[in-house]
Amino acid sequence: MTEQDRVTVNDPRGPVNNGEGHQYVFYGVGADWMIRKGVESLRITREDRSRLADRFVPPVGYRVAADRLEKPGSVVLLEGPPGSGRRAAAIMLLHGFGEDRGADHEEIRFEELPGTGEDESHLAPGRGDRFLLDLSGIADEETYGKAQRRLAVRRSQVQEVGAHMVVVLPSGMEHAHPPDLDPHTVRLGRPRGVAVVTRYLRMDRMPFHPADLGSSELHHLCDRSPMWELARLAGLVRAARDSGRFGADFAGWLDKAMHAVTDRANEVGRQVAAVRTAPERALLLATAMFEEAPADTVYEAWHGLMKTVRHEEEVTTELARTDFGERLSGLGIERDPDGRLRFDQLAYADAVRTYFWANFPGVRNDLRDWIGRAAGLRGLTTDDQLNVVVRFGERALAVGRPDHLFDLVARWADRATGTPCDPRAVVALELGLGHERFGGWFRKRMYECVVRPGSLSDGLARALTTACIQSLSATHPDQAVVRLHYLAVRKGEAACEAREALFDLAGRDRRLYRLLIDRLRDRARREPHRAEPHLQLLTELLRNGRAPVPPPWPDLFLGWEAVFSQPPTEHWNPLASSWLNAAAGDSKQKMALDVMVGATRGRAAALHRLYTIACDWAASARRPSQAAVAALFWQYIDHAQYGRTERTAAEPRTTEEAR
């Protein structure tokens, strides 16, 4: 084979995942968390979309949908069989509009809207914003009816401002589909499965002949399997290559991957049927959960599992029993040169985990408790621990037990001591938030935690804060703001961290900045007896260093108006001083002085307080420009108070006179 015959890619965009399964990226405050393996994420940041674009094969009907979506204000609804790549197609349709910033340099929203009844802010879309609404998980007419009513409102909002929205419709609910939406509905067909596999293999820099994908078995698999299964097949080919244990040619890697996809479940079923004793079955599961961990750690986890399921220890001494190595060999488990355990077949551990969670439902609570303890065993690196968290989370979510995963989030977070949050808790949260079926469940559960008075440990508050800023802000930024706001008005160090996260999130997006100002103003107005923490947040948010650049003067005016309309006034000093400093350093910021004075609405007490602050600020002047800025500020205050400017701009003023 010549180099021209090989199919290669020299510069794939996006990181290459060298393990089995989908790429899953976790980040954490103060932690160097690396690429993890897990279920497909719902995150649709630009980096994620670029990676998907590299691997995307348009389904039948895609071009029709793209043409309909092109016009501002368009809403396109996608129909198609499960597994046909409807969600990926929806993301790519919206991604096709290009840059994430408009002509005015303001961020263009690319967000997924909640498909069911969750707490959410008013949509308030802007021109060019892009929204994904995935209703594919709906399975009953009542829920679909509620979703349709919400869709009608959103569709009207999107059309009015010239945004774009793609909706993924549920399969099997065509009879409940409103006739008036038929003109906006596009039926998608499956893309060619072999083309999907080829695309993924190319992006993994896999050298192969087109003829290598010509077997009837592969074509049969490609014609029947959902798109995620074909992506997994390509990932297993890559894993077989990278492991170095399954030959050195593409044909061998593909053969192992196909066996892993088609035969593993039956193989595990036969092995479990043949292994009748609790210790052997427990060792099989412990190795599957802790694969690639040190042998001694797996041994400890194994005995912990038997204790958790209340298996009585054998009365004979260990020296009289079958030794550990023989037990491993009998189960097809290898010990590599570094002393870490793994199965001798590709993707066997995943099949074992799937089998036990599917076929032993009575022990799922025990497995949750076991992992809660065993994920912190000595000998596990942070990478090992997070592998265990992802493996448990995948299985718990697959059998419909998101509560099991959140239980462990709370346990691990509550045990965290000191400032850093437990990375296991954050990874588990992000896994749940990114799950296609249960992401909404986790968003709602987080909301319930933060709104409930008291009973929230600092550890859990930190984990929720980190998940908001690192995960939820990428998919549902409005909901991230809501949850961080509740966390920020609590007491303690964790609340301080939530405040910083909230200000950072709002400061990076002008729309979120406006949203937070409106939210804080509303809370202070509706809860006057509990207004102080909201006003304190608002005062800090309105400081010069927190505002987006260039400053959004109308939003600042509304915020300052709320602050200056009621006490406490002790927080005004850093607020006003920050803008006086800004005006002294940049003449373009002098507009802040006029806007700030106007926000007092002529209230004498507020104007007198600003006089005092300006006098103290001028008295500590370190730059010549500060005197002129203070004089200008006094002119604005005089004009607001008396309707005239009796003093010259250069006339000095004393602190006593201002008071």
XYZ file of C-alpha atoms in Angstrom:
659
model
C 0.000 0.000 0.000
C 1.379 3.417 -0.961
C 1.031 6.574 1.065
C -1.528 7.852 -1.442
C -3.674 4.793 -0.819
C -3.880 5.487 2.888
C -6.748 7.517 4.347
C -5.220 9.965 6.814
C -5.882 13.329 8.413
C -2.969 15.597 9.230
C -4.642 18.230 11.381
C -7.853 17.151 13.095
C -9.449 19.877 15.183
C -10.153 19.086 18.790
C -8.292 16.820 21.192
C -7.961 13.122 20.494
C -9.354 10.811 23.168
C -7.081 7.805 23.562
C -9.446 5.642 25.584
C -12.615 3.720 24.945
C -15.891 5.605 24.840
C -16.771 9.221 24.143
C -14.571 12.164 24.998
C -15.752 13.908 28.138
C -13.937 16.987 29.422
C -14.089 18.175 33.032
C -12.575 21.349 34.407
C -12.406 22.449 38.001
C -11.472 25.498 40.035
C -7.961 24.887 41.333
C -7.720 21.353 39.918
C -5.961 20.061 36.826
C -8.657 17.654 35.750
C -7.905 16.029 32.449
C -9.912 14.469 29.673
C -12.295 11.902 31.104
C -14.365 9.170 29.499
C -18.149 9.097 29.846
C -21.549 9.550 28.256
C -22.018 12.070 25.466
C -22.086 15.590 26.849
C -24.809 18.159 26.203
C -22.273 20.965 26.184
C -22.458 22.882 22.944
C -19.619 25.344 23.266
C -17.871 26.362 20.086
C -15.051 23.879 20.733
C -17.538 21.042 21.104
C -19.345 22.092 17.953
C -16.104 22.290 16.001
C -15.200 18.780 17.087
C -18.638 17.506 16.091
C -18.394 19.299 12.728
C -15.192 17.397 11.971
C -17.040 14.102 12.434
C -20.505 14.977 11.158
C -22.081 13.296 8.139
C -25.268 15.134 7.019
C -28.383 12.950 7.051
C -30.940 12.831 4.255
C -33.002 16.050 4.362
C -30.304 18.117 6.040
C -29.938 20.569 3.159
C -33.702 21.216 3.120
C -33.613 22.029 6.826
C -30.577 24.301 6.389
C -32.302 26.283 3.629
C -35.412 26.807 5.758
C -33.414 27.892 8.793
C -31.382 30.485 6.924
C -33.979 33.269 7.129
C -33.913 35.311 10.397
C -36.784 34.327 12.665
C -36.911 30.768 11.328
C -37.950 27.762 13.393
C -37.265 24.285 11.976
C -38.631 21.082 13.481
C -36.786 17.823 12.835
C -38.426 14.410 12.630
C -36.580 11.150 12.282
C -36.137 7.667 13.727
C -34.185 7.272 16.991
C -30.485 6.840 16.374
C -30.519 8.749 13.095
C -28.432 11.620 14.462
C -31.265 14.128 14.893
C -29.629 15.964 17.777
C -26.260 16.203 16.059
C -28.012 17.495 12.939
C -29.817 20.150 14.995
C -26.562 21.369 16.540
C -24.822 21.471 13.171
C -27.690 23.392 11.562
C -27.290 26.127 14.177
C -23.507 25.926 14.085
C -23.608 26.633 10.344
C -24.285 30.321 10.974
C -20.631 30.841 11.856
C -19.241 33.316 14.352
C -20.558 33.613 17.905
C -20.407 37.404 17.876
C -22.641 39.781 15.972
C -21.787 42.952 14.043
C -21.928 44.944 17.306
C -19.429 42.503 18.876
C -22.034 41.347 21.385
C -22.089 37.635 22.146
C -24.610 35.646 20.123
C -26.366 33.081 22.261
C -26.083 29.407 21.394
C -28.132 27.635 24.019
C -30.209 24.581 24.638
C -33.625 25.371 26.055
C -35.162 23.076 28.687
C -37.727 20.812 27.097
C -39.848 20.228 30.204
C -41.172 22.323 33.059
C -38.076 23.624 34.811
C -37.517 26.980 36.470
C -36.197 29.389 33.892
C -35.961 33.079 33.198
C -37.847 34.833 30.429
C -36.254 33.800 27.130
C -35.672 37.355 25.804
C -33.827 36.323 22.611
C -31.827 38.732 20.481
C -31.332 38.957 16.735
C -29.128 36.150 15.475
C -29.357 34.088 18.679
C -29.514 30.320 18.169
C -31.548 27.899 20.253
C -31.824 24.126 20.420
C -34.947 22.531 21.859
C -34.645 18.759 22.182
C -38.016 17.086 22.812
C -36.868 13.644 21.690
C -37.064 12.212 25.214
C -40.802 12.887 25.596
C -42.840 9.671 25.599
C -46.392 10.673 26.613
C -49.022 12.921 25.089
C -49.635 15.010 28.217
C -45.987 16.074 28.483
C -45.840 16.650 24.740
C -48.930 18.868 24.928
C -47.281 21.068 27.580
C -44.101 21.213 25.510
C -46.083 22.320 22.457
C -47.625 25.214 24.366
C -44.189 26.342 25.509
C -42.901 25.894 21.976
C -45.618 28.196 20.620
C -44.479 31.005 22.947
C -40.813 30.502 22.132
C -41.475 30.296 18.409
C -43.265 33.650 18.520
C -40.361 35.243 20.422
C -37.763 33.829 18.024
C -39.675 34.992 14.952
C -40.241 38.466 16.355
C -36.566 39.310 16.930
C -34.974 37.396 14.044
C -33.337 34.561 15.994
C -33.100 30.910 14.898
C -34.376 27.749 16.592
C -34.209 24.035 15.789
C -36.539 21.615 17.562
C -35.967 17.855 17.738
C -39.391 16.204 17.840
C -40.159 13.014 19.772
C -40.399 9.791 17.785
C -43.702 7.927 17.706
C -45.766 11.028 18.571
C -46.639 12.070 15.015
C -50.360 11.691 15.745
C -50.112 14.425 18.397
C -48.177 16.823 16.183
C -50.025 20.171 15.565
C -50.940 20.541 11.865
C -49.927 24.217 11.806
C -46.289 23.173 12.353
C -46.185 20.827 9.363
C -44.767 23.491 6.994
C -41.845 23.943 9.367
C -41.136 20.218 9.821
C -38.364 18.374 7.975
C -38.073 14.593 7.951
C -34.498 13.368 8.313
C -33.245 10.021 7.066
C -30.255 8.080 8.310
C -26.867 9.058 6.942
C -24.848 6.227 5.441
C -23.463 4.303 8.371
C -20.217 3.403 6.615
C -19.665 7.106 5.872
C -20.072 7.903 9.584
C -17.548 5.243 10.621
C -15.154 6.399 7.891
C -15.360 9.987 9.080
C -14.597 9.095 12.683
C -11.695 6.859 11.706
C -10.198 9.598 9.567
C -10.352 12.079 12.417
C -8.529 9.560 14.600
C -5.710 9.451 12.029
C -6.440 5.820 11.313
C -4.671 4.523 8.158
C -6.890 2.157 6.166
C -7.984 1.225 2.645
C -11.607 1.941 1.693
C -11.766 -1.781 0.893
C -11.039 -2.514 4.583
C -14.595 -1.378 5.343
C -16.212 -3.591 2.729
C -17.228 -6.654 4.778
C -20.877 -7.638 4.816
C -20.797 -7.885 8.625
C -19.674 -4.289 8.948
C -22.241 -3.029 6.443
C -24.971 -4.944 8.270
C -23.887 -3.305 11.523
C -23.720 0.143 9.936
C -27.192 -0.204 8.427
C -28.832 -1.137 11.756
C -26.925 0.642 14.506
C -27.713 4.111 15.898
C -25.167 6.838 15.236
C -23.795 6.775 18.787
C -23.065 3.060 18.421
C -21.135 3.678 15.208
C -19.149 6.413 16.952
C -18.415 3.924 19.729
C -17.287 1.332 17.171
C -14.773 3.779 15.727
C -13.610 4.653 19.231
C -13.015 0.978 19.990
C -10.930 0.600 16.833
C -8.807 3.465 18.106
C -8.635 1.912 21.589
C -7.505 -1.425 20.122
C -4.762 0.346 18.188
C -3.586 2.465 21.085
C -3.523 -0.381 23.601
C -0.847 -2.255 21.650
C -2.415 -5.549 22.789
C -4.506 -6.437 19.771
C -2.161 -6.695 16.839
C -0.596 -4.143 14.561
C -2.943 -3.918 11.578
C -6.245 -2.204 10.930
C -8.092 -5.409 10.055
C -7.287 -6.895 13.462
C -8.313 -3.736 15.328
C -11.603 -3.556 13.442
C -12.319 -7.228 14.103
C -11.784 -6.785 17.844
C -13.962 -3.679 17.884
C -16.813 -5.392 16.039
C -16.707 -8.328 18.439
C -16.800 -5.899 21.355
C -19.892 -4.178 19.950
C -21.822 -7.293 18.921
C -20.755 -10.183 21.177
C -19.678 -8.866 24.569
C -23.081 -8.959 26.265
C -23.573 -12.641 25.460
C -20.016 -13.475 26.527
C -20.479 -11.786 29.902
C -23.836 -13.480 30.389
C -22.272 -16.887 29.817
C -19.391 -16.144 32.178
C -21.626 -14.916 35.008
C -23.836 -18.003 34.575
C -20.762 -20.209 34.855
C -19.382 -18.355 37.906
C -21.842 -19.220 40.658
C -20.067 -18.062 43.835
C -20.441 -14.582 45.303
C -16.675 -13.963 45.694
C -15.959 -14.667 42.006
C -18.859 -12.529 40.822
C -17.842 -9.748 43.188
C -14.265 -9.882 41.899
C -15.527 -9.735 38.332
C -17.526 -6.580 39.099
C -14.826 -4.979 41.254
C -12.286 -5.373 38.454
C -14.739 -3.940 35.926
C -15.296 -0.886 38.122
C -11.610 -0.417 39.019
C -9.965 -1.603 35.802
C -6.448 -0.133 35.362
C -6.155 0.413 39.130
C -3.391 -1.311 41.166
C -4.069 -4.952 41.999
C -3.898 -4.362 45.769
C -6.502 -1.610 45.496
C -8.822 -3.833 43.454
C -8.336 -6.523 46.098
C -9.406 -4.061 48.806
C -12.388 -2.898 46.749
C -13.379 -6.520 46.157
C -13.466 -7.298 49.878
C -15.344 -4.049 50.486
C -17.999 -5.118 47.997
C -18.449 -8.515 49.648
C -18.832 -6.807 53.023
C -21.359 -4.338 51.600
C -23.541 -7.109 50.130
C -23.216 -8.948 53.456
C -21.302 -11.959 52.191
C -19.833 -13.809 55.156
C -16.084 -14.288 55.126
C -14.812 -17.836 54.734
C -13.782 -19.371 58.045
C -10.547 -20.801 56.686
C -7.354 -18.770 56.644
C -6.499 -16.966 53.429
C -3.459 -19.180 52.955
C -5.785 -22.168 52.601
C -7.951 -20.554 49.925
C -7.475 -20.080 46.203
C -4.890 -17.340 45.801
C -5.727 -13.964 44.286
C -3.697 -14.494 41.118
C -5.418 -17.782 40.347
C -8.821 -16.193 40.843
C -7.875 -13.413 38.414
C -6.605 -15.842 35.794
C -9.771 -17.912 36.018
C -11.869 -14.830 35.267
C -9.784 -13.671 32.282
C -8.191 -10.788 34.186
C -4.578 -9.775 33.505
C -2.029 -8.038 35.717
C 0.125 -5.729 33.576
C 3.839 -5.090 34.256
C 2.923 -2.078 36.427
C 0.726 -4.230 38.644
C -2.570 -2.832 37.344
C -5.506 -5.077 36.449
C -7.388 -5.270 33.164
C -9.491 -7.738 31.208
C -7.826 -9.553 28.359
C -10.622 -8.669 25.909
C -11.403 -5.244 24.448
C -14.272 -3.372 26.152
C -15.069 -6.342 28.380
C -15.168 -4.266 31.574
C -17.907 -2.026 30.177
C -19.984 -5.071 29.258
C -19.543 -6.510 32.777
C -20.727 -3.284 34.386
C -23.715 -3.108 32.055
C -24.662 -6.722 32.818
C -24.584 -6.383 36.608
C -26.604 -3.156 36.744
C -29.177 -4.566 34.324
C -29.544 -8.017 35.878
C -29.053 -7.494 39.626
C -31.441 -4.604 40.416
C -31.762 -5.673 44.044
C -28.156 -4.761 44.842
C -28.062 -1.306 43.203
C -28.389 0.480 46.558
C -25.509 -1.619 47.901
C -23.414 -0.801 44.826
C -24.036 2.912 45.401
C -22.888 2.657 49.019
C -19.887 0.563 48.036
C -18.708 3.043 45.399
C -19.298 5.900 47.845
C -16.601 4.393 50.050
C -14.380 2.591 47.551
C -13.864 5.590 45.247
C -11.629 7.051 47.937
C -9.436 4.026 48.591
C -5.744 4.520 49.186
C -3.722 3.682 46.132
C -6.149 5.360 43.731
C -4.857 8.380 41.886
C -7.240 11.236 41.162
C -7.476 9.884 37.623
C -8.405 6.432 38.963
C -11.047 7.936 41.230
C -12.673 9.913 38.437
C -12.690 6.822 36.224
C -14.695 5.036 38.919
C -17.090 7.980 39.263
C -17.771 8.084 35.522
C -18.259 4.304 35.332
C -20.714 4.314 38.212
C -22.512 7.370 36.854
C -22.954 5.812 33.431
C -24.586 2.726 34.901
C -26.785 4.575 37.400
C -28.119 6.863 34.681
C -28.564 4.000 32.225
C -30.949 2.233 34.626
C -32.807 5.432 35.500
C -31.331 6.138 38.942
C -30.008 9.720 38.814
C -30.748 9.933 42.547
C -28.025 7.377 43.212
C -25.478 9.574 41.483
C -26.621 12.719 43.281
C -26.547 10.877 46.619
C -22.838 10.320 46.075
C -22.339 13.952 45.026
C -23.697 15.031 48.404
C -21.694 12.424 50.349
C -18.383 13.226 48.722
C -18.940 16.979 48.875
C -19.970 16.923 52.535
C -16.751 15.130 53.449
C -14.568 17.738 51.717
C -12.471 19.758 54.144
C -10.794 23.065 53.403
C -11.382 25.305 50.403
C -11.108 22.951 47.379
C -14.239 21.016 46.512
C -14.118 17.261 46.025
C -13.368 16.546 42.343
C -15.434 13.358 42.504
C -18.536 15.353 43.419
C -17.980 17.866 40.622
C -17.343 15.167 38.008
C -20.489 13.314 39.071
C -22.508 16.543 38.836
C -21.151 17.395 35.399
C -21.842 13.865 34.229
C -25.476 14.230 35.306
C -25.861 17.730 33.889
C -24.503 16.535 30.553
C -26.795 13.537 30.281
C -29.305 13.726 27.444
C -32.150 12.188 29.436
C -31.433 13.317 33.000
C -29.749 16.686 32.534
C -33.017 18.420 33.433
C -33.377 16.274 36.549
C -29.968 17.411 37.776
C -30.665 21.072 37.014
C -33.876 20.861 39.013
C -32.175 19.026 41.881
C -29.464 21.699 42.058
C -32.163 24.369 42.164
C -33.935 22.618 45.028
C -30.658 22.476 46.975
C -29.845 26.165 46.647
C -33.324 27.567 47.359
C -33.852 25.493 50.497
C -32.936 27.543 53.597
C -30.000 26.118 55.569
C -28.877 22.475 55.415
C -26.323 23.045 52.657
C -22.754 22.181 53.574
C -19.868 24.321 52.365
C -18.547 21.325 50.448
C -21.768 20.820 48.503
C -22.094 24.570 47.919
C -18.593 24.598 46.412
C -19.370 21.601 44.204
C -22.581 23.249 42.976
C -20.723 26.505 42.327
C -18.042 24.752 40.300
C -20.600 22.793 38.285
C -22.492 26.021 37.546
C -19.506 27.928 36.255
C -17.802 25.041 34.436
C -20.748 23.096 33.020
C -24.185 24.664 33.442
C -23.002 28.066 32.218
C -22.118 26.485 28.874
C -25.533 24.937 28.282
C -28.006 26.932 30.394
C -26.291 30.189 31.449
C -29.495 31.818 32.710
C -30.061 28.895 35.071
C -26.433 29.073 36.175
C -26.974 32.730 37.149
C -30.095 31.822 39.151
C -28.355 29.069 41.109
C -25.211 31.098 41.744
C -27.335 33.985 42.993
C -28.948 31.766 45.626
C -25.550 30.410 46.632
C -24.033 33.907 46.790
C -26.521 35.274 49.360
C -25.764 32.496 51.841
C -23.262 32.779 54.687
C -19.680 31.568 54.838
C -16.606 31.203 52.650
C -18.425 29.093 50.072
C -20.836 31.993 49.503
C -17.885 34.306 48.808
C -16.655 31.883 46.150
C -20.145 31.727 44.645
C -20.228 35.531 44.484
C -16.948 35.665 42.611
C -18.165 32.974 40.212
C -21.419 34.870 39.673
C -19.657 38.174 38.977
C -17.200 36.475 36.641
C -19.979 34.808 34.659
C -22.035 38.006 34.362
C -19.006 40.127 33.499
C -18.207 37.962 30.461
C -21.629 38.336 28.849
C -23.537 41.626 28.528
C -26.886 39.845 28.384
C -26.181 37.931 31.597
C -24.982 41.189 33.182
C -28.352 42.765 32.381
C -30.148 39.663 33.604
C -28.365 39.722 36.954
C -28.977 43.446 37.461
C -32.687 42.954 36.798
C -32.828 39.940 39.067
C -31.123 41.694 41.989
C -33.278 44.816 41.564
C -36.408 42.679 41.522
C -35.426 40.734 44.653
C -34.574 43.892 46.561
C -37.909 45.448 45.586
C -40.061 42.376 46.290
C -38.373 41.453 49.585
C -37.672 44.801 51.311
C -37.200 43.123 54.722
C -34.496 40.878 53.194
C -33.149 43.301 50.603
C -29.683 43.908 52.048
C -27.833 40.825 50.694
C -29.272 41.440 47.226
C -28.405 45.142 47.342
C -24.912 44.308 48.548
C -24.442 41.996 45.558
C -25.879 44.625 43.231
C -23.582 47.330 44.601
C -20.536 45.128 44.071
C -21.708 44.138 40.577
C -22.066 47.811 39.554
C -18.462 48.720 40.351
C -16.226 49.687 37.461
C -14.104 46.549 37.615
C -17.176 44.300 37.303
C -18.901 45.953 34.343
C -18.439 44.727 30.759
C -16.437 46.868 28.345
C -17.727 49.185 26.960
C -19.989 49.957 29.944
C -23.715 49.346 29.337
C -24.928 52.727 30.594
C -28.711 52.025 30.521
C -28.209 48.886 32.604
C -25.885 50.664 35.012
C -28.438 53.465 35.399
C -31.164 51.010 36.427
C -28.846 49.274 38.845
C -27.576 52.493 40.421
C -31.144 53.732 40.709
C -32.027 50.669 42.799
C -28.937 51.047 44.997
C -29.441 54.774 45.635
C -33.146 54.400 46.435
C -32.653 52.709 49.831
C -30.063 51.948 52.506
C -27.520 50.700 53.370
C -25.219 53.475 52.154
C -21.929 52.148 53.554
C -21.421 50.076 50.389
C -21.665 53.153 48.128
C -18.112 54.322 48.766
C -16.247 51.611 46.800
C -18.920 51.771 44.096
C -18.671 55.523 43.470
C -14.900 55.611 44.013
C -14.356 52.914 41.389
C -16.036 55.066 38.733
C -14.320 58.260 39.919
C -11.004 56.433 39.498
C -12.070 55.231 36.064
C -13.006 58.760 34.981
C -9.691 60.112 36.267
C -7.817 57.557 34.197
C -9.939 57.647 31.038
C -11.969 60.638 29.878
C -14.383 58.297 28.078
C -15.576 57.061 31.457
C -16.699 60.516 32.631
C -20.160 59.735 31.373
C -20.485 57.451 34.401
C -20.542 60.507 36.676
C -23.547 62.058 34.946
C -25.393 58.730 34.742
C -24.700 57.958 38.402
C -26.023 61.318 39.578
C -29.088 60.952 37.363
C -29.799 57.573 38.975
C -30.402 59.304 42.333
C -33.587 60.830 40.859
C -32.730 64.009 42.767
C -33.051 62.413 46.218
C -31.328 64.825 48.595
C -30.002 62.154 50.963
C -28.425 60.205 48.110
C -26.885 63.334 46.600
C -25.438 64.384 49.955
C -23.910 60.939 50.387
C -22.290 61.149 46.934
C -20.969 64.624 47.845
C -19.269 63.149 50.885
C -17.772 60.250 48.968
C -16.404 62.580 46.280
C -14.884 64.895 48.898
C -13.119 62.028 50.655
C -11.931 60.732 47.309
C -10.605 64.151 46.239
C -8.866 64.655 49.595
C -6.818 61.527 48.998
C -5.955 62.539 45.421
C -2.738 61.129 44.011
C -3.212 62.336 40.426
C -3.776 65.910 39.160
C -6.758 64.757 37.120
C -8.665 63.768 40.253
C -9.421 67.360 41.245
C -11.003 68.100 37.863
C -13.027 64.883 37.982
C -14.278 65.660 41.483
C -15.259 69.188 40.415
C -17.175 67.829 37.435
C -18.958 65.354 39.704
C -19.917 68.217 42.070
C -21.320 70.179 39.141
C -23.573 67.267 38.215
C -24.697 66.917 41.828
C -25.416 70.659 42.162
C -27.410 70.616 38.951
C -29.444 67.622 40.144
C -30.078 69.189 43.549
C -30.634 72.854 42.687
C -31.199 72.831 38.952
C -28.161 75.126 38.460
C -24.377 75.165 38.744
C -23.393 78.076 40.985
C -19.747 77.064 41.381
C -17.043 76.955 38.799
C -15.696 73.560 37.854
C -12.366 74.292 39.498
C -13.745 75.603 42.814
C -12.678 73.370 45.688
C -15.073 71.895 48.196
C -14.441 70.649 51.714
C -15.693 67.469 53.278
C -17.487 69.410 56.011
C -19.318 71.557 53.460
C -20.453 68.492 51.555
C -21.866 66.955 54.658
